[in-house]
XYZ file of C-alpha atoms in Angstrom:
647
model
C 23.121 -1.141 -9.936
C 20.840 0.715 -7.538
C 19.784 4.376 -7.845
C 18.137 5.886 -4.754
C 15.716 8.788 -5.230
C 16.003 11.085 -2.214
C 14.561 14.511 -1.537
C 12.070 16.593 0.389
C 8.369 15.708 0.465
C 6.483 17.188 -2.488
C 9.665 17.551 -4.545
C 8.477 15.143 -7.242
C 10.267 11.963 -6.164
C 7.405 9.559 -6.783
C 6.489 11.282 -10.050
C 10.081 10.788 -11.204
C 10.004 7.201 -9.942
C 6.880 6.492 -12.007
C 8.511 8.080 -15.067
C 11.677 5.980 -14.667
C 9.956 2.665 -13.945
C 6.575 2.905 -15.649
C 4.820 2.214 -12.352
C 1.769 4.054 -11.035
C 2.574 4.654 -7.406
C 0.356 7.060 -5.488
C 1.363 10.702 -5.952
C 0.210 13.499 -3.673
C 0.987 17.092 -2.792
C 1.897 16.393 0.815
C 4.373 14.511 2.946
C 3.506 10.988 4.004
C 2.369 9.660 0.615
C 5.494 7.506 0.430
C 6.050 5.965 3.863
C 8.232 3.015 2.952
C 10.844 1.971 0.393
C 9.499 1.239 -3.104
C 11.721 -0.454 -5.675
C 11.363 -1.385 -9.354
C 13.550 -1.871 -12.418
C 14.390 0.981 -14.765
C 12.293 1.074 -17.926
C 14.078 -0.449 -20.970
C 13.872 2.874 -22.856
C 16.245 4.440 -20.319
C 18.727 1.552 -20.096
C 22.236 2.669 -21.066
C 23.881 -0.733 -21.148
C 23.170 -4.354 -20.303
C 23.494 -3.786 -16.553
C 20.239 -4.071 -14.639
C 19.337 -0.820 -12.883
C 16.961 -0.736 -9.892
C 15.248 2.503 -8.910
C 14.448 2.997 -5.213
C 11.937 5.637 -4.142
C 12.651 6.718 -0.572
C 10.211 8.493 1.756
C 10.520 12.271 1.780
C 13.013 13.758 4.231
C 14.074 17.271 5.187
C 17.228 16.173 6.968
C 19.556 13.213 7.360
C 18.813 13.500 11.095
C 15.317 11.950 11.257
C 12.399 13.608 13.011
C 9.637 11.309 11.718
C 9.430 7.579 11.060
C 9.589 7.905 7.270
C 12.674 10.137 7.526
C 14.349 7.386 9.569
C 13.546 4.877 6.809
C 15.211 7.133 4.219
C 18.249 7.772 6.441
C 18.776 4.079 7.248
C 18.624 3.036 3.606
C 21.099 5.705 2.482
C 23.586 4.957 5.260
C 23.236 1.178 5.593
C 22.021 -0.246 2.278
C 24.629 1.503 0.167
C 22.945 2.725 -3.039
C 25.420 3.057 -5.915
C 24.256 6.589 -6.703
C 21.943 9.014 -4.919
C 19.670 10.976 -7.221
C 18.693 13.989 -5.142
C 15.472 15.588 -6.379
C 15.268 19.252 -5.458
C 12.245 21.453 -5.955
C 13.127 24.299 -8.290
C 10.298 26.338 -6.796
C 11.757 25.958 -3.266
C 15.520 25.829 -3.688
C 16.473 27.241 -0.293
C 14.471 24.598 1.527
C 15.559 21.707 -0.696
C 19.297 22.404 -0.543
C 19.579 21.833 3.208
C 19.106 18.085 2.669
C 21.267 18.234 -0.471
C 24.310 19.519 1.406
C 23.965 16.708 3.932
C 23.811 14.071 1.179
C 26.930 15.439 -0.500
C 28.794 15.270 2.827
C 28.300 11.494 2.949
C 30.870 10.928 0.219
C 28.499 8.862 -1.948
C 28.010 9.751 -5.640
C 25.236 12.341 -5.892
C 23.433 13.613 -8.978
C 20.988 16.476 -8.524
C 17.728 16.414 -10.455
C 16.546 20.025 -10.569
C 12.809 19.357 -10.839
C 9.927 21.677 -11.760
C 12.003 23.493 -14.346
C 8.723 24.545 -15.986
C 7.577 26.287 -12.779
C 10.875 28.173 -12.559
C 10.485 29.364 -16.141
C 6.912 30.507 -15.533
C 8.011 32.496 -12.482
C 10.986 33.959 -14.300
C 13.624 32.349 -12.050
C 16.953 32.138 -13.884
C 19.490 29.698 -12.436
C 23.105 29.493 -13.626
C 23.153 25.688 -13.630
C 26.843 25.434 -14.501
C 27.960 27.682 -11.626
C 25.423 26.033 -9.332
C 26.879 22.606 -10.146
C 30.472 23.782 -9.761
C 29.929 25.231 -6.279
C 28.114 22.101 -5.073
C 30.671 19.812 -6.690
C 28.179 17.424 -8.306
C 26.253 17.190 -11.603
C 22.971 19.095 -11.830
C 20.397 18.058 -14.466
C 17.280 20.245 -14.931
C 14.225 17.996 -15.409
C 10.446 18.111 -15.466
C 9.396 14.782 -13.970
C 5.732 14.914 -14.960
C 6.623 15.386 -18.659
C 9.747 13.159 -18.537
C 11.768 16.070 -19.857
C 15.548 15.444 -19.704
C 15.044 12.117 -17.890
C 17.346 10.319 -20.339
C 20.215 12.718 -19.569
C 19.617 12.300 -15.826
C 19.839 8.503 -16.048
C 22.961 8.648 -18.219
C 24.731 10.949 -15.776
C 23.667 8.850 -12.759
C 24.966 5.625 -14.322
C 28.237 7.341 -15.238
C 28.682 8.451 -11.617
C 28.785 4.889 -10.266
C 31.927 4.233 -8.247
C 33.035 7.870 -8.098
C 33.736 9.059 -4.570
C 32.350 12.492 -3.933
C 33.348 15.033 -1.321
C 33.036 18.742 -0.895
C 35.715 20.421 1.193
C 33.580 23.278 2.493
C 30.589 21.134 3.364
C 32.677 18.453 5.050
C 33.631 20.862 7.853
C 30.063 21.867 8.743
C 29.208 21.243 12.372
C 26.221 18.823 12.277
C 24.625 20.820 15.102
C 25.200 24.202 13.435
C 22.319 24.573 11.016
C 22.933 28.322 10.706
C 26.313 27.865 8.978
C 24.772 25.423 6.523
C 21.912 27.789 5.762
C 24.356 30.693 5.267
C 26.215 28.588 2.700
C 22.928 27.902 0.874
C 21.949 31.575 0.893
C 25.367 32.524 -0.469
C 25.078 29.851 -3.168
C 21.694 31.135 -4.323
C 22.802 34.765 -4.262
C 25.581 33.865 -6.713
C 23.606 31.610 -9.060
C 19.883 32.513 -8.910
C 18.291 35.615 -10.389
C 14.626 36.267 -9.716
C 12.651 38.523 -12.025
C 9.462 38.420 -9.919
C 8.735 40.170 -6.632
C 8.685 37.535 -3.907
C 6.681 39.685 -1.474
C 3.688 40.064 -3.816
C 0.665 37.809 -3.440
C 0.658 35.040 -6.018
C -2.433 33.646 -7.711
C -2.242 30.681 -5.335
C -2.181 33.036 -2.345
C -5.258 34.857 -3.616
C -7.079 31.574 -4.277
C -6.264 30.354 -0.767
C -7.903 33.439 0.702
C -11.173 31.841 -0.467
C -10.593 28.083 -0.819
C -8.633 27.719 2.437
C -10.640 30.316 4.383
C -11.263 29.416 8.020
C -15.050 29.648 7.563
C -15.673 29.170 3.853
C -13.078 26.454 3.287
C -15.113 23.571 4.724
C -18.417 24.367 2.939
C -16.513 24.777 -0.328
C -14.881 21.375 0.231
C -18.310 19.778 0.757
C -19.629 21.389 -2.438
C -16.598 20.197 -4.417
C -16.958 16.629 -3.143
C -20.714 16.664 -3.775
C -20.071 17.721 -7.381
C -17.474 14.965 -7.841
C -19.746 12.239 -6.483
C -22.845 13.538 -8.230
C -20.979 13.411 -11.545
C -19.535 9.973 -10.759
C -22.609 8.228 -9.332
C -25.551 10.088 -10.846
C -23.820 11.399 -13.944
C -21.469 9.796 -16.446
C -20.186 7.070 -14.123
C -23.659 6.013 -13.029
C -24.960 5.950 -16.610
C -22.125 3.758 -17.873
C -22.414 1.446 -14.855
C -26.154 1.150 -15.433
C -25.580 0.043 -19.016
C -22.945 -2.475 -17.933
C -25.049 -3.874 -15.074
C -28.441 -4.021 -16.768
C -27.567 -4.881 -20.328
C -24.202 -6.659 -20.308
C -24.018 -8.565 -17.008
C -27.757 -8.538 -16.367
C -28.982 -9.850 -19.722
C -26.616 -10.272 -22.678
C -23.805 -12.271 -21.066
C -25.991 -14.592 -18.883
C -28.362 -15.278 -21.809
C -25.466 -16.038 -24.139
C -23.757 -18.351 -21.635
C -26.975 -20.174 -20.712
C -27.855 -20.838 -24.342
C -24.270 -21.891 -25.083
C -24.137 -24.340 -22.171
C -27.576 -25.758 -22.914
C -26.691 -26.198 -26.566
C -23.558 -28.136 -25.626
C -25.307 -30.022 -22.787
C -22.958 -28.787 -20.113
C -23.576 -29.992 -16.561
C -26.173 -27.945 -14.723
C -23.809 -27.657 -11.759
C -21.005 -26.216 -13.875
C -23.482 -23.916 -15.610
C -24.684 -22.650 -12.232
C -21.144 -22.056 -10.986
C -20.231 -19.994 -14.039
C -23.476 -18.108 -14.720
C -24.887 -17.626 -11.217
C -21.647 -17.708 -9.231
C -18.990 -16.091 -11.425
C -21.004 -13.870 -13.778
C -23.781 -13.106 -11.300
C -21.438 -12.216 -8.439
C -18.335 -10.846 -10.111
C -20.404 -9.125 -12.792
C -22.359 -7.266 -10.115
C -19.065 -5.798 -8.905
C -17.397 -5.217 -12.286
C -20.552 -3.430 -13.387
C -19.583 -0.520 -11.149
C -16.119 -0.202 -12.673
C -17.008 2.817 -14.899
C -18.375 4.660 -11.860
C -15.202 4.026 -9.890
C -12.957 5.011 -12.807
C -14.765 8.334 -13.255
C -14.611 9.035 -9.528
C -10.882 8.361 -9.191
C -10.130 10.355 -12.337
C -11.845 13.379 -10.788
C -10.096 12.873 -7.430
C -6.716 12.559 -9.165
C -7.331 15.897 -10.887
C -8.155 17.519 -7.531
C -5.001 16.125 -5.927
C -2.739 17.105 -8.805
C -4.135 20.638 -8.803
C -2.922 21.146 -5.225
C -6.414 21.537 -3.758
C -6.413 18.416 -1.597
C -3.358 19.678 0.283
C -5.504 22.627 1.392
C -8.021 20.201 2.860
C -5.410 19.127 5.409
C -4.956 22.747 6.477
C -8.714 23.368 6.596
C -9.275 20.292 8.763
C -6.352 21.031 11.095
C -8.319 23.514 13.229
C -11.081 20.947 13.713
C -8.767 18.018 14.338
C -6.877 19.907 17.038
C -10.041 19.920 19.103
C -10.181 16.119 19.122
C -6.540 15.552 20.051
C -5.275 15.149 16.487
C -3.554 17.408 13.968
C -3.838 18.220 10.291
C -1.440 15.355 9.609
C -4.253 12.978 10.503
C -6.297 14.072 7.499
C -3.546 12.893 5.125
C -4.023 9.156 5.857
C -7.769 9.685 5.565
C -7.473 11.261 2.126
C -5.131 8.476 1.039
C -7.601 5.994 2.553
C -10.376 7.231 0.258
C -8.654 5.159 -2.412
C -7.806 2.160 -0.242
C -7.769 1.792 3.522
C -4.502 -0.193 3.523
C -2.146 2.623 2.370
C -4.292 5.056 4.344
C -3.606 3.208 7.596
C 0.074 2.799 6.660
C 0.351 6.566 6.146
C -0.360 7.101 9.846
C 3.269 6.247 10.597
C 4.156 9.825 9.608
C 2.480 10.984 12.856
C 5.079 11.309 15.614
C 2.830 11.132 18.690
C 1.839 7.551 19.631
C -1.668 8.452 20.813
C -2.439 10.500 17.714
C -1.095 7.749 15.462
C -3.197 5.056 17.136
C -6.375 7.112 17.083
C -5.830 8.026 13.433
C -5.266 4.337 12.569
C -8.580 3.489 14.233
C -10.523 6.320 12.560
C -9.047 6.194 9.044
C -11.079 3.117 7.889
C -14.283 5.096 8.476
C -13.531 6.996 5.246
C -15.365 5.136 2.454
C -12.706 3.586 0.207
C -12.949 2.496 -3.417
C -14.049 -1.000 -2.387
C -17.122 0.456 -0.647
C -18.255 2.456 -3.663
C -20.177 -0.454 -5.251
C -22.224 -0.762 -2.041
C -22.979 2.969 -2.065
C -23.832 2.855 -5.759
C -26.091 -0.206 -5.437
C -28.289 1.228 -2.688
C -28.260 4.704 -4.258
C -29.487 3.340 -7.608
C -32.154 1.046 -6.130
C -33.616 3.181 -3.338
C -32.652 6.774 -4.190
C -32.479 6.849 -8.015
C -33.445 10.506 -8.448
C -31.186 11.982 -5.767
C -27.472 12.747 -5.549
C -27.034 13.142 -1.789
C -26.533 9.526 -0.701
C -22.881 9.221 -1.755
C -21.769 12.598 -0.333
C -23.774 11.929 2.836
C -21.571 8.903 3.545
C -18.493 11.136 3.493
C -20.128 13.813 5.616
C -21.167 11.097 8.056
C -17.589 9.758 8.034
C -16.263 13.206 9.001
C -18.818 13.495 11.813
C -17.944 10.009 13.079
C -14.242 10.824 12.950
C -14.753 14.007 14.969
C -17.091 12.442 17.548
C -15.052 9.240 17.667
C -11.868 11.240 18.049
C -13.319 13.149 21.001
C -14.323 9.874 22.644
C -10.967 8.166 22.031
C -9.153 11.284 23.221
C -10.943 10.960 26.556
C -9.847 7.331 26.797
C -6.270 7.317 25.548
C -4.706 10.785 25.186
C -2.718 12.077 28.148
C -0.229 14.333 26.374
C -0.251 17.812 24.915
C -1.334 18.293 21.316
C 1.316 18.748 18.637
C 1.645 21.502 16.068
C 1.024 20.859 12.399
C 3.268 22.523 9.822
C 2.754 21.892 6.128
C 4.097 23.643 3.069
C 1.358 24.199 0.512
C 2.228 23.619 -3.148
C 1.189 26.212 -5.694
C -2.028 25.555 -7.590
C -1.434 24.207 -11.065
C -3.317 22.848 -14.035
C -3.680 19.130 -13.269
C -2.112 16.603 -15.589
C -4.693 14.613 -17.556
C -1.996 12.024 -18.268
C -1.299 11.513 -14.583
C -5.020 11.367 -13.726
C -5.613 8.846 -16.524
C -2.685 6.737 -15.309
C -4.013 6.701 -11.739
C -7.510 5.875 -12.976
C -6.247 2.920 -15.024
C -4.144 1.716 -12.106
C -7.193 1.735 -9.814
C -9.209 -0.071 -12.506
C -6.483 -2.701 -12.875
C -6.439 -3.409 -9.141
C -10.237 -3.473 -9.035
C -10.433 -6.019 -11.868
C -7.618 -8.078 -10.342
C -9.455 -8.289 -7.025
C -12.709 -9.188 -8.802
C -10.956 -11.929 -10.797
C -9.289 -13.443 -7.726
C -10.637 -12.849 -4.216
C -14.203 -12.022 -5.233
C -14.395 -14.793 -7.839
C -13.245 -17.422 -5.343
C -15.498 -16.050 -2.625
C -18.573 -15.987 -4.850
C -17.942 -19.496 -6.114
C -17.867 -20.605 -2.479
C -21.021 -18.600 -1.715
C -22.836 -20.169 -4.671
C -21.805 -23.649 -3.538
C -22.877 -23.020 0.070
C -26.299 -21.681 -0.936
C -26.864 -24.484 -3.476
C -25.954 -27.487 -1.314
C -26.924 -28.782 2.101
C -24.733 -30.280 4.810
C -24.945 -33.670 3.072
C -23.539 -31.998 -0.081
C -26.738 -32.581 -1.978
C -28.195 -29.997 -4.362
C -31.173 -28.198 -2.806
C -34.065 -26.550 -4.562
C -34.843 -24.232 -1.676
C -31.829 -22.159 -0.495
C -33.399 -22.045 2.978
C -32.114 -25.610 3.402
C -28.558 -24.777 2.304
C -25.280 -24.595 4.201
C -25.256 -20.800 3.819
C -28.739 -20.471 5.293
C -27.733 -22.661 8.239
C -24.597 -20.684 9.027
C -26.181 -17.314 8.326
C -29.175 -18.187 10.467
C -26.943 -18.611 13.507
C -25.683 -15.021 13.232
C -28.742 -13.379 11.663
C -30.301 -12.422 15.050
C -27.715 -9.638 15.396
C -29.669 -7.805 12.662
C -32.938 -7.924 14.609
C -32.280 -4.594 16.407
C -31.895 -3.036 12.945
C -35.403 -4.129 12.051
C -34.243 -6.396 9.223
C -33.920 -10.161 9.106
C -32.474 -12.692 6.718
C -29.508 -15.020 6.487
C -28.763 -13.518 3.067
C -28.042 -10.100 4.567
C -25.741 -11.258 7.351
C -23.930 -13.528 4.868
C -23.240 -10.529 2.636
C -22.008 -8.461 5.578
C -19.632 -11.185 6.769
C -18.327 -11.730 3.228
C -17.583 -8.012 3.153
C -14.866 -8.453 5.773
C -12.858 -10.405 3.186
C -13.356 -7.683 0.563
C -16.020 -4.991 0.809
C -17.037 -5.549 -2.818
C -18.250 -8.976 -1.690
C -21.297 -7.353 -0.092
C -22.719 -6.568 -3.540
C -21.420 -9.771 -5.101
C -22.865 -11.994 -2.357
C -26.255 -10.267 -2.505
C -26.272 -10.835 -6.263
C -25.594 -14.565 -5.818
C -27.864 -15.424 -2.885
C -30.804 -13.216 -3.889
C -30.707 -14.412 -7.493
C -31.488 -17.881 -6.149
C -34.686 -16.730 -4.413
C -36.016 -14.178 -6.908
C -36.060 -13.570 -10.614
C -36.253 -9.815 -10.071
C -33.177 -7.795 -11.053
C -30.889 -6.798 -8.206
C -30.415 -3.268 -9.570
C -34.054 -2.511 -10.350
C -35.890 0.125 -8.317
C -38.704 -2.440 -7.989
C -36.466 -5.486 -7.685
C -35.661 -8.009 -5.003
C -33.973 -5.560 -2.623
C -37.128 -3.461 -2.342
C -38.915 -6.560 -1.025
C -36.431 -6.743 1.863
C -35.683 -3.102 2.702
C -37.488 0.177 3.043
C -35.397 3.219 2.047
C -34.689 3.839 5.744
C -33.562 0.293 6.551
C -31.602 0.188 3.284
C -29.737 3.316 4.353
C -29.107 1.723 7.761
C -27.776 -1.463 6.135
C -25.509 0.689 3.956
C -24.162 2.431 7.065
C -23.637 -0.931 8.772
C -21.389 -2.154 5.970
C -19.484 1.108 5.556
C -18.676 1.938 9.170
C -18.004 -1.457 10.736
C -14.424 -2.879 10.551
C -12.735 -2.819 7.127
C -11.499 -5.773 5.089
C -8.941 -8.227 6.445
C -6.094 -6.573 4.519
C -6.812 -3.240 6.228
C -7.069 -5.024 9.579
C -3.577 -6.404 8.951
C -2.307 -2.894 8.238
C -3.931 -1.691 11.465
C -2.177 -4.456 13.423
C 1.140 -3.393 11.885
C 0.669 0.265 12.831
C -0.967 -0.273 16.235
C 1.732 -2.752 17.178
C -0.153 -4.904 19.683
C -3.032 -7.372 19.429
C -4.827 -5.742 22.347
C -4.856 -2.428 20.507
C -6.198 -4.131 17.388
C -8.911 -5.742 19.497
C -9.888 -2.357 20.946
C -9.911 -0.808 17.472
C -12.116 -3.512 15.927
C -14.551 -3.456 18.858
C -14.832 0.336 18.585
C -15.389 0.233 14.809
C -17.935 -2.591 15.066
C -19.803 -0.762 17.824
C -19.923 2.538 15.920
C -21.300 1.036 12.708
C -23.750 -1.239 14.502
C -25.131 1.414 16.849
C -25.438 4.024 14.120
C -27.328 1.561 11.914
C -29.711 0.788 14.795
C -30.379 4.477 15.439
C -31.019 5.216 11.751
C -33.282 2.199 11.269
C -35.378 2.546 14.419
C -35.712 6.304 14.760
C -35.757 6.849 10.983
C -38.714 4.485 10.629
C -40.573 6.307 13.400
C -39.834 9.756 11.901
C -40.626 8.967 8.253
C -43.343 6.311 8.586
C -44.872 7.138 11.974
C -44.603 3.549 13.238
C -42.214 1.526 15.339
C -39.935 -0.740 13.385
C -39.704 -4.432 14.226
C -36.983 -5.210 16.731
C -37.569 -1.949 18.617
C -37.340 -3.490 22.101
C -34.078 -5.401 21.397
C -32.710 -2.199 19.846
C -33.400 -0.202 23.008
C -31.779 -2.913 25.131
C -28.648 -2.850 22.954
C -28.466 0.958 23.065
C -28.912 0.941 26.839
C -26.152 -1.629 27.369
C -23.764 0.327 25.174
C -24.660 3.519 27.023
C -23.685 1.954 30.332
C -20.441 0.631 28.815
C -19.505 4.083 27.483
C -20.247 5.666 30.871
C -18.071 3.084 32.645
C -15.181 3.605 30.185
C -15.280 7.389 30.583
C -15.286 7.147 34.390
C -12.377 4.695 34.335
C -10.434 6.931 31.938
C -11.046 9.978 34.137
C -9.677 8.136 37.171
C -6.618 7.024 35.221
C -6.021 10.573 34.033
C -6.156 11.889 37.592
C -3.724 9.184 38.702
C -1.246 10.135 35.956
C -1.562 13.869 36.663
C -1.051 13.258 40.389
C 2.293 11.489 39.929
């Protein structure tokens, strides 16, 4: 049996889905969080009989006639895949808006059960709904629920299962002209006038309205957002998260576990090769990444609280006025916020953008937002080179916003030949965030982080250890400079010369980062441990022998703003649609990160140290060549634009 969850965006569909299945799918206060069909089995506690029940979470839709890509996905599944029962989630705080889609679903003749969500919000506002009369007029069961607390979920499931196989029609709704939205809306207004009694004055400013006068202000909104994000990252990196990660890195993975394993293997006369693989490869590399797990958990817990409170939805509105100037809309900020957790769903969320040019540009720019996989890199260089400051982490996000705006302006000149689109978004009311939901999201992120460390990163670091321990004749080497890794890395290492840094170890870490960004830290831990006994995370350790604070910051920028991991590249290919577009996107991303790192390294060294950095001449040659390329692209785009406008 298959139950399809259908409803408007921000009605609580995914929250209900998580409650029914026990999953931890991403939940947000905006449309576009669910962009594809998600399916899982019903939790055993809600099973009514021995029949297996599958729950399908559909993308949010306002109408059965699709306007966006995700609405088309929902429509096609309902009409073509034939769910046994449609569970229509309606927002109790926005009944008039929700019921438009409801009436269309009932017209289809499929069994429909209405889940009247946010019952708690209705009670707080003093909205009294005659559920029995409401259900009778619509001709289908109506079950009041509170999805986030799982209130009345058992009754909803029981009623949905009982509705299987029952044809459902409504005489009045079946005669609606599909093109006459006014008649449908008049029916909804009449329904609410008969069944809903409001005890509050709808024209008065609510607490959310008053808060938005400050938090979503056209001038104050953006500075407030920066302050909020600075506080979150300061607490996560320099506060509780950083403290716990420091303990885990320095004491557990830096001393206790390696010492225990070394003594254990030596006592049992285990092969030195196997001992090196486990201690230096697995523990040294994977441990360097896992050590930042507390920091990441604290960060995502705080971000989940912000999202659940309704604040992050305001960020989309705040950014809309800026994004319009670069050929995008407020909808483009949604994939970028989603991408702060992982670039893959962030890129996938761009499919909610109707305009092809806007969607492509957003797909290219979204990976610039530092995702969870990049946090260990930020944390490593913050701890080693800037231990007493809290600006490094937030500066990466400010830099990402600047790059998105400047990059958007540049890409707009190259690819956008159409008028900008309007952005309309319904803001949810502010609410006290759910600690349970934030904890669930935090644990889900931790689970995925550990899974990646135990699979992709473990395999990659074992390979890295082998390549830096053996030569091309597969003989163990004492000096890593004679290893396979040094040979391969040395071929590509010259690309770092314009940055004023050299070393096969550094380019090896950067390349490994394209498989998974956490590999940058893990690879540095493996290859540098072979050449130095100094701790990787020490403020006087091996990294300080390679970098100055300026070049370290440049290397951090290089790894954060060049192309993302292969999984995100695959998502970009899916959304961009053509290999040539993916090639353009990767070249643009690689150029942005590389050029910005050169500028920071060369000019930063001159400003802060009063001397020219090594590689200055090659750096100027690279910048000059790129300058000519940009000029040529802009001239070509201007000619193409004139040709199009002249037709």
